[in-house]
Amino acid sequence: MNRPTDLENAPTRTDEPDAGRRDFLKMAGAGAAALSAVSVAGAPVFAQSSKEWDKTFPKSDAVDYGRVTFTNRYGITLVGDLYLPKDRAEAALPAIAVAGPFGAVKEQAAGLYAQTMAERGYVTVAFDPSYVGESGGEPRSVASPDINTEDFMAAIDALGLHPSVDRERIGIIGICGFGGMALNAVAADKRVKAVATTSMYDMSRVMAKGYYDSMTDEQRAQQLEKMSYQRWVDAKADSPALAGGLPDSLDGVDDPVVRMYYGYYKTERGFHKRSVNSTTGWTVTTPMSFMNMPLLTYITEISPRPMLLIAGSEAHSRYFSEDAHAAAAEPKELMIIEGADHVDLYDQMDIIPFDKLQSFFKEHLA
C-alpha cells in the first residue's frame, strides 16, 4: 500500500508530539507524530502540509492544517486535508468527515466545511474520493456507489486513529452527491453517531430514473445499451472515454441548472484544476453501477442516530432531501434555507447554516 514520502510531523493536541449529455452533466453536480512515516502499512499517515495553499477559500488562522493519507477496503490510497482547532485543550475532541460535491475535490466546498467546523471545535477531514483529485485509483474520473460509500468509512477509520479524536464522537457531512453516499455509509457503519447533508443528491436515483423520475423504461434501456457497447470501445482503446465537462462558456446555454453549475465550477469562485466538474467530466460509463445499485435502500437503518438534511428552497435538488427525510426513521430533521439554490450551499458563508450544523453536532456528539 502506498504511503507518501514527503510527510513529516502530524498536528496533534498541544500536549502530544446533447440532451443525454446535458442531463449527465447536471447529474454529475456538473474530503500524529505517533503515526508518521514509520507507521505500519495500512495505517493512516498524518503530517504537516508542505504545499502552498491551493484552496478556493481563504486559509483560517484559527486552525492547524495538515495532510492525511489512508487506505480504503479496496486498497485505494485516499488523500485528505486535516483541520484541527488551533486553541484545543488536552481532552480528545469530536470529529467530522466531509466529502462532496459529486465531481468536486477537497479544495472546494468540502474543505470550506471542514475548516469552518474545525474553527468551531471539531477535528475534521475533507478528502478526495477514490479515482478523483489527489486520491489513488485507476482509471481516473470514475465514481462508484459502493467504493465511494466505502471512502467515507475509511475516513472514519483514519479519524478514529488520530490521537486528538474521541472515536466515540464521530460524525459525517456529505455535500451534493456525497450526501447520498454519506447516508448510505452511516446506515451500515455504526461507529458514526450523527450525519448531516447539504444540497443532497441521490446519485443512483437520478442516474437510474432522471430528474423527478421522468426517465421512461425505454430511455433507461437505451442509455444502458449505449454504455454497454461503450465498454468494448473503451476496452479496445485501453482507456475509458470521458463524457466531457461543463461548457467553457455560456454562449447559447439556456439551461438554468447548467448555468448554475458553471457559475461555481468554471469561474474563479470555485474552479479547481483537479475537479472533475471543472475539467474533463466523468467517464461515459460511470452511471452504469449507479443505475443498478440504489444507494438509500436501507436509510431507515440510520436510526436511532440523528440525521439533518439541509436544502435550498430554490434548489432543483430539493426533492431528494425531502424524499429522504420522508423515508428515514426518527430522529430526523429537514431544514430548508429560504431563497437558496443548490450551489449557494457550497460556499456562501452567509447562507450555509453553520450555526445549525454546530448545534446539531454539539448535541449529538456530546
Coordinates of C-alpha atoms in Angstrom, one line a residue:
M1 CA 0.0 0.0 0.0
N2 CA 1.4 3.4 -1.0
R3 CA 2.5 5.9 1.6
P4 CA 3.7 9.4 0.8
T5 CA 7.4 10.2 1.3
D6 CA 7.2 13.9 1.8
L7 CA 5.2 14.0 5.0
E8 CA 6.7 14.9 8.4
N9 CA 5.2 15.7 11.8
A10 CA 1.5 15.5 12.4
P11 CA -0.6 18.2 14.0
T12 CA -1.9 16.8 17.3
R13 CA -3.1 18.0 20.7
T14 CA -0.8 20.5 22.3
D15 CA 0.3 18.0 24.9
E16 CA 1.3 15.4 22.3
P17 CA 4.4 15.0 19.9
D18 CA -26.7 16.6 -26.1
A19 CA -29.8 16.2 -24.1
G20 CA -28.4 13.0 -22.7
R21 CA -25.0 14.6 -22.2
R22 CA -26.6 17.7 -20.8
D23 CA -28.5 15.7 -18.3
F24 CA -25.4 13.7 -17.3
L25 CA -23.5 17.0 -16.7
K26 CA -26.3 18.1 -14.4
M27 CA -26.4 14.8 -12.6
A28 CA -22.7 15.0 -12.0
G29 CA -23.1 18.1 -10.0
A30 CA -21.8 19.3 -13.1
G31 CA -12.9 15.3 1.5
A32 CA 0.4 12.4 14.8
A33 CA 3.7 12.2 15.4
A34 CA 2.9 8.7 16.6
L35 CA 1.6 8.0 13.1
S36 CA 4.3 9.3 10.8
A37 CA 6.3 7.8 8.0
V38 CA 7.2 4.9 10.3
S39 CA 3.6 3.9 10.8
V40 CA 2.6 0.3 9.9
A41 CA 1.4 -0.4 6.4
G42 CA -2.3 0.4 6.0
A43 CA -2.4 2.8 9.0
P44 CA -3.2 6.5 8.2
V45 CA -0.3 8.9 7.9
F46 CA -0.9 12.3 9.4
A47 CA 1.5 15.1 8.6
Q48 CA 2.2 18.8 8.3
S49 CA 1.4 20.2 4.8
S50 CA 4.4 21.3 2.9
K51 CA 2.3 22.5 0.0
E52 CA 1.2 26.0 -0.7
W53 CA -2.4 26.8 0.0
D54 CA -4.4 25.8 -3.2
K55 CA -8.0 26.0 -1.9
T56 CA -10.9 28.0 -3.3
F57 CA -11.4 29.6 0.1
P58 CA -9.1 31.7 2.4
K59 CA -7.0 29.9 5.0
S60 CA -8.1 30.3 8.6
D61 CA -5.6 31.4 11.3
A62 CA -7.8 29.6 13.9
V63 CA -7.0 26.1 12.8
D64 CA -4.0 23.9 12.3
Y65 CA -3.9 22.4 8.8
G66 CA -2.2 19.2 7.8
R67 CA -2.5 16.2 5.5
V68 CA -3.6 12.6 5.9
T69 CA -3.4 9.6 3.7
F70 CA -5.3 6.4 4.4
T71 CA -6.3 3.3 2.6
N72 CA -9.8 2.1 2.0
R73 CA -11.1 -1.5 2.0
Y74 CA -10.3 -1.8 -1.8
G75 CA -6.6 -0.9 -1.3
I76 CA -7.0 2.6 -2.8
T77 CA -5.0 5.3 -1.0
L78 CA -7.1 8.4 -0.3
V79 CA -5.7 11.8 0.4
G80 CA -7.4 14.3 2.8
D81 CA -6.9 17.7 4.4
L82 CA -6.9 17.6 8.1
Y83 CA -8.1 20.5 10.2
L84 CA -7.8 20.9 13.9
P85 CA -8.8 23.8 16.2
K86 CA -5.6 25.8 17.0
D87 CA -6.8 26.5 20.5
R88 CA -7.5 23.0 21.6
A89 CA -7.3 21.5 25.1
E90 CA -5.9 18.2 26.1
A91 CA -9.2 16.4 26.0
A92 CA -9.9 14.3 22.9
L93 CA -12.3 16.1 20.5
P94 CA -15.3 15.2 18.4
A95 CA -14.6 14.7 14.7
I96 CA -16.3 15.0 11.4
A97 CA -15.5 13.5 8.0
V98 CA -16.6 15.7 5.0
A99 CA -16.8 15.0 1.3
G100 CA -18.5 16.3 -1.8
P101 CA -19.9 17.6 -4.0
F102 CA -20.0 14.9 -6.7
G103 CA -17.2 15.7 -9.1
A104 CA -15.5 18.2 -6.7
V105 CA -12.3 17.9 -4.7
K106 CA -11.3 18.6 -1.1
E107 CA -10.0 22.1 -2.1
Q108 CA -13.6 23.2 -2.9
A109 CA -16.8 23.0 -0.8
A110 CA -15.7 20.1 1.4
G111 CA -12.6 21.9 2.6
L112 CA -14.6 25.0 3.4
Y113 CA -17.0 23.0 5.5
A114 CA -14.1 21.1 7.2
Q115 CA -12.2 24.3 8.0
T116 CA -15.2 26.1 9.3
M117 CA -16.3 23.2 11.6
A118 CA -12.7 23.0 12.9
E119 CA -12.9 26.6 13.8
R120 CA -15.9 25.6 15.9
G121 CA -14.1 22.9 17.8
Y122 CA -14.0 19.7 15.7
V123 CA -11.2 17.7 14.2
T124 CA -12.2 17.4 10.6
V125 CA -11.0 15.8 7.4
A126 CA -12.1 16.7 3.9
F127 CA -11.0 14.0 1.5
D128 CA -10.8 13.3 -2.2
P129 CA -12.8 10.2 -3.1
S130 CA -11.3 7.3 -5.0
Y131 CA -10.3 8.0 -8.6
V132 CA -10.5 11.8 -8.1
G133 CA -8.2 14.6 -7.1
E134 CA -5.1 13.5 -5.3
S135 CA -6.5 10.2 -4.2
G136 CA -5.5 7.0 -5.9
G137 CA -7.3 4.6 -8.2
E138 CA -7.1 4.0 -11.9
P139 CA -8.6 4.9 -14.3
R140 CA -9.3 8.4 -13.3
S141 CA -12.7 10.3 -13.1
V142 CA -14.7 7.2 -12.1
A143 CA -17.4 7.1 -9.4
S144 CA -18.9 4.1 -7.7
P145 CA -21.8 3.9 -5.2
D146 CA -20.0 1.1 -3.3
I147 CA -16.4 2.4 -3.4
N148 CA -17.4 6.0 -2.6
T149 CA -19.5 4.8 0.3
E150 CA -16.5 2.8 1.5
D151 CA -14.4 6.0 1.2
F152 CA -16.4 7.6 4.0
M153 CA -16.0 4.5 6.2
A154 CA -12.2 4.6 5.5
A155 CA -12.2 8.3 6.6
I156 CA -13.9 7.2 9.8
D157 CA -11.1 4.6 10.3
A158 CA -8.5 7.4 10.0
L159 CA -10.2 9.8 12.3
G160 CA -10.6 7.1 14.9
L161 CA -6.8 6.5 15.0
H162 CA -5.9 10.2 15.4
P163 CA -4.7 10.9 19.0
S164 CA -6.8 14.2 19.2
V165 CA -10.0 12.4 18.3
D166 CA -12.6 10.8 20.6
R167 CA -13.6 7.9 18.4
E168 CA -17.0 7.6 20.2
R169 CA -17.9 11.1 18.9
I170 CA -17.5 11.0 15.1
G171 CA -20.0 12.4 12.5
I172 CA -20.2 12.9 8.8
I173 CA -21.2 15.8 6.5
G174 CA -22.0 14.9 2.9
I175 CA -22.5 17.6 0.2
C176 CA -24.4 17.2 -3.0
G177 CA -23.9 13.6 -4.4
F178 CA -21.8 12.7 -1.5
G179 CA -24.8 13.4 0.7
G180 CA -26.4 10.3 -0.6
M181 CA -23.1 8.4 -0.2
A182 CA -22.9 9.7 3.4
L183 CA -26.4 8.4 4.3
N184 CA -25.5 5.0 2.7
A185 CA -22.3 4.8 4.7
V186 CA -24.0 5.7 8.0
A187 CA -26.7 3.2 7.5
A188 CA -24.0 0.5 7.6
D189 CA -21.3 2.0 9.7
K190 CA -22.5 2.0 13.3
R191 CA -19.4 3.9 14.5
V192 CA -20.9 7.2 13.1
K193 CA -23.0 9.0 15.7
A194 CA -24.7 11.7 13.5
V195 CA -24.9 12.6 9.9
A196 CA -25.8 15.9 8.1
T197 CA -26.2 16.6 4.4
T198 CA -26.4 19.8 2.3
S199 CA -27.9 20.0 -1.2
M200 CA -28.2 16.2 -1.1
Y201 CA -28.4 14.2 -4.4
D202 CA -29.3 10.6 -4.6
M203 CA -27.0 9.8 -7.5
S204 CA -28.3 6.3 -8.0
R205 CA -31.9 7.6 -8.3
V206 CA -31.1 10.5 -10.7
M207 CA -29.0 8.3 -12.9
A208 CA -31.4 5.5 -13.0
K209 CA -34.6 7.5 -13.3
G210 CA -33.7 11.0 -14.4
Y211 CA -34.7 14.2 -12.7
Y212 CA -38.1 13.9 -10.9
D213 CA -38.1 10.2 -12.0
S214 CA -39.0 11.3 -15.5
M215 CA -36.9 8.8 -17.4
T216 CA -39.0 6.1 -19.2
D217 CA -38.2 2.4 -19.2
E218 CA -37.3 2.8 -22.9
Q219 CA -34.9 5.6 -22.3
R220 CA -33.3 3.7 -19.4
A221 CA -32.8 0.7 -21.6
Q222 CA -31.3 2.9 -24.4
Q223 CA -28.8 4.5 -22.0
L224 CA -27.7 1.2 -20.6
E225 CA -27.3 -0.2 -24.2
K226 CA -25.1 2.7 -25.2
M227 CA -22.9 2.3 -22.2
S228 CA -22.8 -1.4 -22.6
Y229 CA -21.4 -1.1 -26.1
Q230 CA -19.1 1.8 -25.0
R231 CA -17.3 -0.8 -22.8
W232 CA -16.0 -2.6 -25.9
V233 CA -14.8 0.8 -27.3
D234 CA -13.0 1.5 -24.0
A235 CA -11.5 -2.0 -23.8
K236 CA -10.1 -1.7 -27.3
A237 CA -8.7 1.8 -26.6
D238 CA -7.3 0.6 -23.2
S239 CA -8.8 3.7 -21.6
P240 CA -12.3 4.9 -20.9
A241 CA -13.9 7.7 -22.8
L242 CA -14.8 10.9 -20.9
A243 CA -18.3 12.4 -21.1
G244 CA -16.9 15.9 -21.2
G245 CA -17.3 18.5 -18.5
L246 CA -19.3 21.7 -18.3
P247 CA -19.1 24.1 -21.3
D248 CA -16.3 26.5 -21.5
S249 CA -18.8 29.4 -22.0
L250 CA -22.5 30.0 -21.5
D251 CA -23.0 31.2 -25.1
G252 CA -26.2 29.6 -26.3
V253 CA -26.8 27.8 -22.9
D254 CA -30.2 28.4 -21.5
D255 CA -30.5 25.5 -19.1
P256 CA -30.6 27.2 -15.6
V257 CA -29.0 24.2 -13.9
V258 CA -26.0 24.1 -16.2
R259 CA -25.7 27.9 -15.9
M260 CA -25.8 27.5 -12.1
Y261 CA -23.0 24.8 -12.0
Y262 CA -20.9 26.8 -14.5
G263 CA -21.1 29.8 -12.1
Y264 CA -19.3 27.7 -9.5
Y265 CA -17.1 25.2 -11.2
K266 CA -15.9 27.2 -14.2
T267 CA -15.3 30.6 -12.7
E268 CA -12.8 31.9 -10.1
R269 CA -15.4 31.3 -7.5
G270 CA -15.0 27.6 -7.4
F271 CA -12.7 26.4 -10.3
H272 CA -10.0 23.9 -9.3
K273 CA -7.8 22.1 -11.8
R274 CA -8.3 18.7 -10.2
S275 CA -12.1 18.9 -10.0
V276 CA -13.9 16.6 -12.4
N277 CA -16.6 19.2 -12.8
S278 CA -14.2 21.9 -13.6
T279 CA -12.4 19.9 -16.2
T280 CA -13.0 16.7 -18.1
G281 CA -16.2 15.3 -16.6
W282 CA -16.7 11.7 -15.6
T283 CA -16.2 8.6 -17.8
V284 CA -19.0 7.8 -20.1
T285 CA -19.8 4.5 -18.4
T286 CA -19.8 5.9 -14.8
P287 CA -23.6 5.8 -14.5
M288 CA -23.8 2.0 -15.1
S289 CA -23.3 0.9 -11.5
F290 CA -25.4 3.7 -10.0
M291 CA -28.3 2.8 -12.3
N292 CA -28.2 -0.8 -10.9
M293 CA -27.4 -0.2 -7.2
P294 CA -29.8 2.1 -5.2
L295 CA -28.0 4.0 -2.5
L296 CA -30.7 4.7 0.0
T297 CA -32.3 1.2 0.3
Y298 CA -31.5 1.0 4.0
I299 CA -31.9 4.6 5.0
T300 CA -34.2 3.6 8.0
E301 CA -31.1 1.8 9.5
I302 CA -29.5 5.1 10.3
S303 CA -31.9 5.3 13.2
P304 CA -31.6 5.7 16.2
R305 CA -28.7 8.0 15.2
P306 CA -29.8 11.5 14.1
M307 CA -29.9 12.9 10.6
L308 CA -30.0 16.5 9.5
L309 CA -30.9 17.3 5.8
I310 CA -30.3 20.9 4.6
A311 CA -31.6 22.1 1.2
G312 CA -32.2 25.4 -0.5
S313 CA -35.8 26.4 -1.2
E314 CA -34.9 27.2 -4.8
A315 CA -32.7 24.2 -5.4
H316 CA -33.6 21.9 -8.3
S317 CA -32.4 19.1 -6.0
R318 CA -34.6 19.9 -3.0
Y319 CA -36.9 16.9 -3.6
F320 CA -34.0 14.5 -2.9
S321 CA -33.7 15.8 0.7
E322 CA -37.5 15.9 1.1
D323 CA -37.9 12.3 0.0
A324 CA -35.0 11.0 2.0
H325 CA -36.5 12.8 5.1
A326 CA -39.8 11.1 4.4
A327 CA -38.3 7.7 4.0
A328 CA -36.0 7.9 7.1
A329 CA -36.9 6.9 10.6
E330 CA -36.6 9.2 13.6
P331 CA -34.7 11.1 14.7
K332 CA -34.5 13.3 11.6
E333 CA -34.7 16.9 10.7
L334 CA -35.2 18.7 7.4
M335 CA -34.0 22.3 7.2
I336 CA -35.0 24.4 4.1
I337 CA -33.0 27.6 3.5
E338 CA -35.3 30.2 2.0
G339 CA -34.1 31.7 -1.2
A340 CA -31.0 29.5 -1.6
D341 CA -30.3 27.4 -4.7
H342 CA -28.3 24.2 -4.9
V343 CA -24.8 25.7 -5.1
D344 CA -25.4 28.5 -2.6
L345 CA -24.8 25.8 0.0
Y346 CA -21.4 25.0 -1.5
D347 CA -19.7 28.2 -0.5
Q348 CA -21.9 31.1 0.5
M349 CA -20.9 31.8 4.1
D350 CA -23.9 34.0 4.8
I351 CA -26.3 31.2 3.6
I352 CA -24.8 28.0 4.8
P353 CA -26.3 27.4 8.3
F354 CA -23.0 26.6 10.2
D355 CA -24.6 27.6 13.5
K356 CA -27.2 24.9 12.9
L357 CA -24.5 22.4 12.0
Q358 CA -22.5 23.3 15.1
S359 CA -25.5 22.9 17.4
F360 CA -26.6 19.7 15.7
F361 CA -23.2 18.0 16.2
K362 CA -22.7 19.5 19.6
E363 CA -25.9 17.9 20.8
H364 CA -25.4 14.5 19.1
L365 CA -21.6 14.1 19.5
A366 CA -21.8 15.0 23.2

